């Protein structure tokens, strides 16, 4: 007799309708296509976006350059200070040794004559020699010459210890500033490398487009400079007429924003600074350079005013605080024009809305409209 088999209910998983089968095949096909397909390429940025990115990188490199300049200046000063401290420590150590030898000589002399000798070893090793004298009443048993030797030893030991501590702290500070200098230098190099890489990837058509954008930017900046020149000339003429009406006879009108009665000594210095700046036109921008063969922005303004007998700090962040802040409308030749919110660029005003400046890596010292970049402030060196 055949074994009885209990019937098993049909599984719902085994059911395949034509619609479900078609959907399953479609899903498998789509999954297969997705797995085999390569990731979609990112959209290529527009030429305008590339230009903005490059400009941003150059500005960031300019900021890093000023940080480098500040760190370099601080490192140079700190290195000189440490060298002076170490020389001082060496000299004072020599004097301390001489004072120590003098004490030893007196102690040996007392021992030979049978006099009561001070405990010179304890004296020399004491953490605080003066406390040692006070506690043992040693001073009452010393001659005038011995007391003088003791005083000299105590003074030299205390001073030498203090100078050694100052030298140690100076070396720590020098290490910190050197680290900052190294970091700033690497930051400049990194930003410039990024900008060069972007430029290297441009097609000939994109480079032509960038050149057109630059020309448009220059034209707009020059238009604004012309407007400022006309406004300044009108202001000078208005003041001249007012002075003539009042019978003062003042006012000559230069069309550059200079006013009648301006200090002649200041004008002379400004003229010397401008003459120097003009003589540098065509020299290359090199970050961290302050002449004579190349300059960065603040290096040029510092050198120009130095030629006029005025000492300016090295960085834009310090130069902006040296002198009197004036409005753009009242800018005079020789004034310093600062740019960007972080004050990372500077040029020297020549009049008619124009300046001389060291623009950026790859460029040369040149004349340009002050409206080529966003203006932060104008300062007249004192």
Coordinates of C-alpha atoms in Angstrom, one line a residue:
X1 CA 0.0 0.0 0.0
X2 CA 1.5 3.4 -1.0
X3 CA 2.4 5.7 1.9
X4 CA -0.1 8.4 2.6
X5 CA 1.4 11.9 2.0
X6 CA -0.3 14.9 3.5
X7 CA -0.8 17.7 1.0
X8 CA 1.2 20.9 1.8
X9 CA -0.5 24.3 1.4
X10 CA 0.9 26.4 -1.5
X11 CA 3.5 29.0 -0.4
X12 CA 2.8 32.6 -1.2
X13 CA 6.5 33.0 -2.0
X14 CA 6.2 30.6 -4.8
X15 CA 3.5 32.6 -6.6
X16 CA 4.7 34.4 -9.7
X17 CA 2.2 36.5 -11.6
X18 CA 3.3 37.9 -15.0
X19 CA 3.2 41.5 -13.6
X20 CA 5.4 40.6 -10.6
X21 CA 7.8 38.7 -12.7
X22 CA 8.2 41.6 -15.1
X23 CA 8.8 44.0 -12.3
X24 CA 11.4 41.8 -10.7
X25 CA 13.3 41.4 -14.0
X26 CA 13.2 45.2 -14.4
X27 CA 14.5 45.8 -10.9
X28 CA 17.4 43.3 -11.5
X29 CA 18.3 45.0 -14.7
X30 CA 18.3 48.5 -13.1
X31 CA 20.4 47.3 -10.2
X32 CA 22.8 45.7 -12.6
X33 CA 23.1 48.9 -14.6
X34 CA 23.6 51.0 -11.5
X35 CA 26.4 48.7 -10.2
X36 CA 28.2 48.7 -13.6
X37 CA 27.9 52.5 -14.2
X38 CA 30.7 54.8 -13.1
X39 CA 30.0 57.7 -10.8
X40 CA 28.6 60.8 -12.5
X41 CA 31.3 63.4 -13.1
X42 CA 31.0 66.7 -11.2
X43 CA 29.9 69.6 -13.4
X44 CA 32.8 71.7 -14.6
X45 CA 32.8 75.2 -13.0
X46 CA 32.2 78.2 -15.1
X47 CA 35.0 80.5 -16.1
X48 CA 33.6 83.2 -13.8
X49 CA 33.7 80.7 -10.9
X50 CA 37.3 79.7 -11.7
X51 CA 38.3 83.4 -11.8
X52 CA 36.7 84.0 -8.4
X53 CA 38.4 80.9 -7.0
X54 CA 41.8 82.1 -8.3
X55 CA 41.3 85.6 -7.0
X56 CA 40.3 84.2 -3.6
X57 CA 43.4 82.1 -3.5
X58 CA 45.7 85.0 -4.4
X59 CA 44.0 87.1 -1.6
X60 CA 44.5 84.2 0.9
X61 CA 48.1 84.0 -0.2
X62 CA 48.4 87.7 0.4
X63 CA 47.0 87.3 3.9
X64 CA 49.4 84.4 4.5
X65 CA 52.3 86.6 3.2
X66 CA 51.5 89.3 5.8
X67 CA 51.5 86.7 8.5
X68 CA 54.9 85.5 7.2
X69 CA 56.2 89.0 7.2
X70 CA 55.0 89.5 10.8
X71 CA 56.6 86.2 11.9
X72 CA 59.8 86.9 10.1
X73 CA 60.1 90.4 11.6
X74 CA 59.4 89.0 15.1
X75 CA 61.8 86.1 14.6
X76 CA 64.6 88.5 13.5
X77 CA 64.1 90.7 16.6
X78 CA 63.8 87.7 18.9
X79 CA 66.9 86.1 17.5
X80 CA 68.9 89.4 18.1
X81 CA 67.4 89.6 21.6
X82 CA 68.4 86.0 22.5
X83 CA 71.9 86.6 21.1
X84 CA 72.3 89.6 23.3
X85 CA 70.9 87.7 26.4
X86 CA 73.3 84.8 25.8
X87 CA 76.3 87.1 25.5
X88 CA 75.2 88.8 28.7
X89 CA 74.8 85.5 30.5
X90 CA 78.4 84.5 29.3
X91 CA 79.8 87.7 30.6
X92 CA 78.0 87.5 33.9
X93 CA 79.0 83.9 34.4
X94 CA 82.6 84.9 33.9
X95 CA 82.2 87.6 36.6
X96 CA 80.4 85.1 38.9
X97 CA 83.3 82.7 38.5
X98 CA 85.7 85.5 39.4
X99 CA 83.7 86.3 42.5
X100 CA 83.6 82.7 43.5
X101 CA 87.4 82.4 43.1
X102 CA 87.8 85.5 45.3
X103 CA 85.8 84.0 48.1
X104 CA 87.9 80.8 47.9
X105 CA 91.1 82.8 48.1
X106 CA 90.0 84.6 51.2
X107 CA 88.9 81.3 52.8
X108 CA 92.3 79.7 52.0
X109 CA 94.1 82.7 53.5
X110 CA 92.2 82.5 56.7
X111 CA 92.9 78.8 57.0
X112 CA 96.6 79.3 56.5
X113 CA 96.8 82.0 59.2
X114 CA 94.7 79.8 61.6
X115 CA 91.9 82.3 61.7
X116 CA 88.3 81.1 62.0
X117 CA 87.5 80.3 58.3
X118 CA 83.9 80.7 56.9
X119 CA 82.3 77.6 55.6
X120 CA 83.0 78.5 52.0
X121 CA 81.7 75.3 50.5
X122 CA 78.3 75.7 52.2
X123 CA 78.3 79.3 51.1
X124 CA 78.9 78.5 47.4
X125 CA 76.4 75.7 47.3
X126 CA 73.6 77.5 49.2
X127 CA 70.4 78.1 47.3
X128 CA 70.2 81.6 48.7
X129 CA 73.7 83.0 49.8
X130 CA 72.2 86.0 51.5
X131 CA 70.0 83.8 53.7
X132 CA 73.0 81.7 54.6
X133 CA 74.9 84.8 55.7
X134 CA 72.0 86.0 57.9
X135 CA 71.5 82.6 59.5
X136 CA 75.1 82.0 60.4
X137 CA 76.0 85.6 61.2
X138 CA 79.0 85.0 59.0
X139 CA 79.1 88.7 58.0
X140 CA 80.2 89.7 61.5
X141 CA 83.4 87.7 61.1
X142 CA 84.5 89.0 57.8
X143 CA 86.9 91.8 57.0
X144 CA 85.9 94.8 54.8
X145 CA 87.6 93.2 51.7
X146 CA 85.9 89.9 52.4
X147 CA 82.5 91.6 52.8
X148 CA 83.0 93.3 49.4
X149 CA 83.8 89.9 47.8
X150 CA 80.7 88.4 49.4
X151 CA 78.5 91.2 48.1
X152 CA 80.0 90.9 44.7
X153 CA 79.3 87.1 44.7
X154 CA 75.8 87.5 45.9
X155 CA 75.0 90.2 43.3
X156 CA 76.6 88.3 40.4
X157 CA 74.9 85.0 41.3
X158 CA 71.4 86.6 41.5
X159 CA 71.9 88.6 38.3
X160 CA 73.3 85.6 36.4
X161 CA 70.4 83.4 37.5
X162 CA 67.9 86.0 36.3
X163 CA 69.6 86.5 32.9
X164 CA 69.8 82.7 32.4
X165 CA 66.0 82.5 33.0
X166 CA 65.4 85.4 30.6
X167 CA 67.6 83.7 28.0
X168 CA 65.7 80.4 28.4
X169 CA 62.4 82.1 28.0
X170 CA 63.7 84.0 25.0
X171 CA 64.8 80.7 23.3
X172 CA 61.3 79.3 23.9
X173 CA 59.7 82.4 22.3
X174 CA 62.1 82.1 19.4
X175 CA 61.2 78.5 18.8
X176 CA 57.5 79.5 18.7
X177 CA 58.0 82.3 16.3
X178 CA 60.1 80.1 14.0
X179 CA 57.3 77.6 14.0
X180 CA 54.8 80.3 13.0
X181 CA 57.2 81.5 10.3
X182 CA 57.4 78.0 8.9
X183 CA 53.7 77.5 9.0
X184 CA 53.0 80.8 7.3
X185 CA 55.5 80.1 4.6
X186 CA 53.9 76.7 3.9
X187 CA 50.5 78.3 3.7
X188 CA 51.6 80.9 1.1
X189 CA 53.2 78.1 -1.0
X190 CA 50.1 75.9 -0.8
X191 CA 47.7 78.7 -1.8
X192 CA 49.9 79.7 -4.8
X193 CA 50.2 76.0 -5.8
X194 CA 46.4 75.7 -5.8
X195 CA 46.1 78.8 -8.0
X196 CA 48.7 77.5 -10.5
X197 CA 47.0 74.2 -10.7
X198 CA 43.6 75.8 -11.5
X199 CA 45.2 77.9 -14.2
X200 CA 47.0 74.9 -15.7
X201 CA 43.7 73.0 -16.2
X202 CA 42.1 75.8 -18.3
X203 CA 41.6 75.4 -22.0
X204 CA 42.7 78.0 -24.4
X205 CA 39.1 79.2 -24.7
X206 CA 38.8 79.5 -21.0
X207 CA 42.0 81.4 -20.7
X208 CA 40.7 83.8 -23.4
X209 CA 37.5 84.2 -21.4
X210 CA 39.5 84.9 -18.2
X211 CA 41.5 87.6 -20.1
X212 CA 38.3 89.2 -21.2
X213 CA 36.9 89.2 -17.6
X214 CA 40.2 90.8 -16.4
X215 CA 39.9 93.6 -19.1
X216 CA 36.3 94.3 -18.1
X217 CA 37.4 94.5 -14.5
X218 CA 40.2 96.9 -15.3
X219 CA 37.9 99.1 -17.4
X220 CA 35.3 99.3 -14.6
X221 CA 38.0 100.1 -12.0
X222 CA 39.5 102.8 -14.3
X223 CA 36.0 104.3 -14.9
X224 CA 35.5 104.7 -11.1
X225 CA 39.0 106.2 -10.8
X226 CA 38.1 108.8 -13.5
X227 CA 35.0 109.7 -11.5
X228 CA 37.0 110.2 -8.4
X229 CA 39.5 112.4 -10.2
X230 CA 36.7 114.6 -11.6
X231 CA 35.2 114.8 -8.1
X232 CA 38.5 115.7 -6.5
X233 CA 39.2 118.3 -9.2
X234 CA 35.8 119.9 -8.6
X235 CA 36.3 120.0 -4.8
X236 CA 39.7 121.7 -5.3
X237 CA 38.1 124.3 -7.7
X238 CA 35.2 124.9 -5.2
X239 CA 37.6 125.5 -2.4
X240 CA 39.7 127.8 -4.6
X241 CA 36.7 129.9 -5.5
X242 CA 35.5 130.0 -1.8
X243 CA 39.0 131.2 -0.8
X244 CA 39.0 133.8 -3.6
X245 CA 35.6 135.1 -2.5
X246 CA 36.8 135.4 1.1
X247 CA 39.8 137.3 -0.2
X248 CA 42.4 134.9 1.2
X249 CA 44.0 134.2 -2.2
X250 CA 44.6 130.6 -1.1
X251 CA 44.1 127.5 -3.3
X252 CA 46.0 126.4 -6.3
X253 CA 44.1 123.3 -7.4
X254 CA 46.0 120.2 -8.5
X255 CA 43.2 117.8 -9.4
X256 CA 44.6 115.1 -7.2
X257 CA 42.8 115.7 -4.0
X258 CA 45.5 117.9 -2.5
X259 CA 44.3 121.0 -0.6
X260 CA 45.7 124.5 -0.3
X261 CA 47.8 125.1 2.8
X262 CA 48.9 121.5 3.1
X263 CA 52.1 121.1 5.1
X264 CA 55.0 121.6 2.7
X265 CA 57.3 119.2 4.6
X266 CA 54.7 116.4 4.3
X267 CA 54.2 117.1 0.6
X268 CA 57.9 117.0 0.0
X269 CA 58.1 113.6 1.8
X270 CA 55.1 112.3 -0.1
X271 CA 56.8 113.4 -3.4
X272 CA 60.0 111.5 -2.5
X273 CA 58.0 108.4 -1.6
X274 CA 56.1 108.5 -4.9
X275 CA 59.3 109.1 -6.9
X276 CA 60.8 106.0 -5.3
X277 CA 57.7 103.9 -6.0
X278 CA 57.6 105.0 -9.7
X279 CA 61.2 103.9 -10.1
X280 CA 60.2 100.4 -9.0
X281 CA 57.5 100.0 -11.7
X282 CA 58.2 96.8 -13.7
X283 CA 60.0 95.0 -10.9
X284 CA 58.5 91.6 -10.0
X285 CA 56.2 90.8 -7.1
X286 CA 57.8 88.3 -4.8
X287 CA 56.1 87.5 -1.5
X288 CA 58.1 88.4 1.5
X289 CA 60.4 90.7 -0.5
X290 CA 61.2 94.3 0.4
X291 CA 63.6 95.3 -2.3
X292 CA 65.6 96.3 -4.0
X293 CA 65.0 93.8 -6.9
X294 CA 61.5 92.7 -6.0
X295 CA 58.7 93.5 -3.6
X296 CA 55.5 92.4 -2.0
X297 CA 52.8 95.0 -1.4
X298 CA 53.8 96.2 2.1
X299 CA 57.5 95.8 1.3
X300 CA 57.1 98.4 -1.5
X301 CA 55.2 100.9 0.6
X302 CA 57.7 100.5 3.4
X303 CA 60.7 101.0 1.1
X304 CA 59.0 104.0 -0.6
X305 CA 58.4 105.9 2.6
X306 CA 61.8 104.9 3.9
X307 CA 63.3 106.8 0.9
X308 CA 61.4 109.8 2.1
X309 CA 62.9 109.5 5.6
X310 CA 59.8 107.9 7.3
X311 CA 60.0 104.5 8.9
X312 CA 56.9 102.4 8.4
X313 CA 56.3 98.9 10.0
X314 CA 56.6 95.9 7.8
X315 CA 53.1 94.5 7.6
X316 CA 49.8 96.0 6.3
X317 CA 48.2 95.4 9.7
X318 CA 50.8 97.7 11.4
X319 CA 51.0 100.2 8.6
X320 CA 47.3 100.9 8.7
X321 CA 47.7 102.2 12.2
X322 CA 50.6 104.5 11.4
X323 CA 49.3 107.9 10.5
X324 CA 45.9 109.6 10.0
X325 CA 42.9 108.0 8.4
X326 CA 41.3 110.0 5.7
X327 CA 38.3 109.5 3.4
X328 CA 38.8 108.2 -0.1
X329 CA 37.5 111.5 -1.5
X330 CA 40.3 113.4 0.4
X331 CA 43.1 111.0 -0.6
X332 CA 46.4 112.8 -1.5
X333 CA 49.4 111.6 -3.3
X334 CA 51.6 109.5 -1.0
X335 CA 48.7 108.2 1.1
X336 CA 48.5 104.5 1.7
X337 CA 45.4 102.7 0.4
X338 CA 44.5 99.5 2.1
X339 CA 42.2 96.8 0.7
X340 CA 40.0 93.9 1.8
X341 CA 38.3 93.4 5.1
X342 CA 41.4 91.6 6.5
X343 CA 43.7 94.5 5.3
X344 CA 45.9 92.2 3.4
X345 CA 47.0 94.5 0.6
X346 CA 48.2 98.1 0.3
X347 CA 49.2 100.5 -2.5
X348 CA 50.5 104.1 -2.5
X349 CA 48.2 106.7 -3.9
X350 CA 49.4 108.9 -6.8
X351 CA 46.3 110.9 -7.5
X352 CA 43.4 110.8 -10.0
X353 CA 42.1 107.6 -8.4
X354 CA 45.3 105.7 -9.2
X355 CA 48.0 104.0 -7.2
X356 CA 51.3 102.2 -7.5
X357 CA 51.4 98.7 -6.0
X358 CA 52.9 95.3 -6.1
X359 CA 49.8 93.3 -7.1
X360 CA 50.4 89.5 -6.8
X361 CA 52.7 86.6 -7.7
X362 CA 53.3 86.6 -11.5
X363 CA 52.7 90.3 -11.8
X364 CA 55.0 93.4 -11.7
X365 CA 54.9 96.6 -9.8
X366 CA 52.5 98.8 -11.7
X367 CA 50.0 101.7 -11.7
X368 CA 46.4 100.7 -11.3
X369 CA 43.0 102.1 -10.2
X370 CA 42.4 102.0 -6.5
X371 CA 39.0 100.5 -7.3
X372 CA 40.6 97.3 -8.7
X373 CA 40.0 95.8 -5.3
X374 CA 37.6 96.6 -2.4
X375 CA 39.0 99.5 -0.4
X376 CA 39.3 99.2 3.3
X377 CA 40.7 102.6 4.3
X378 CA 43.2 105.4 3.4
X379 CA 45.9 106.4 5.8
X380 CA 48.2 109.4 5.6
X381 CA 51.6 108.5 7.1
X382 CA 52.7 110.9 9.9

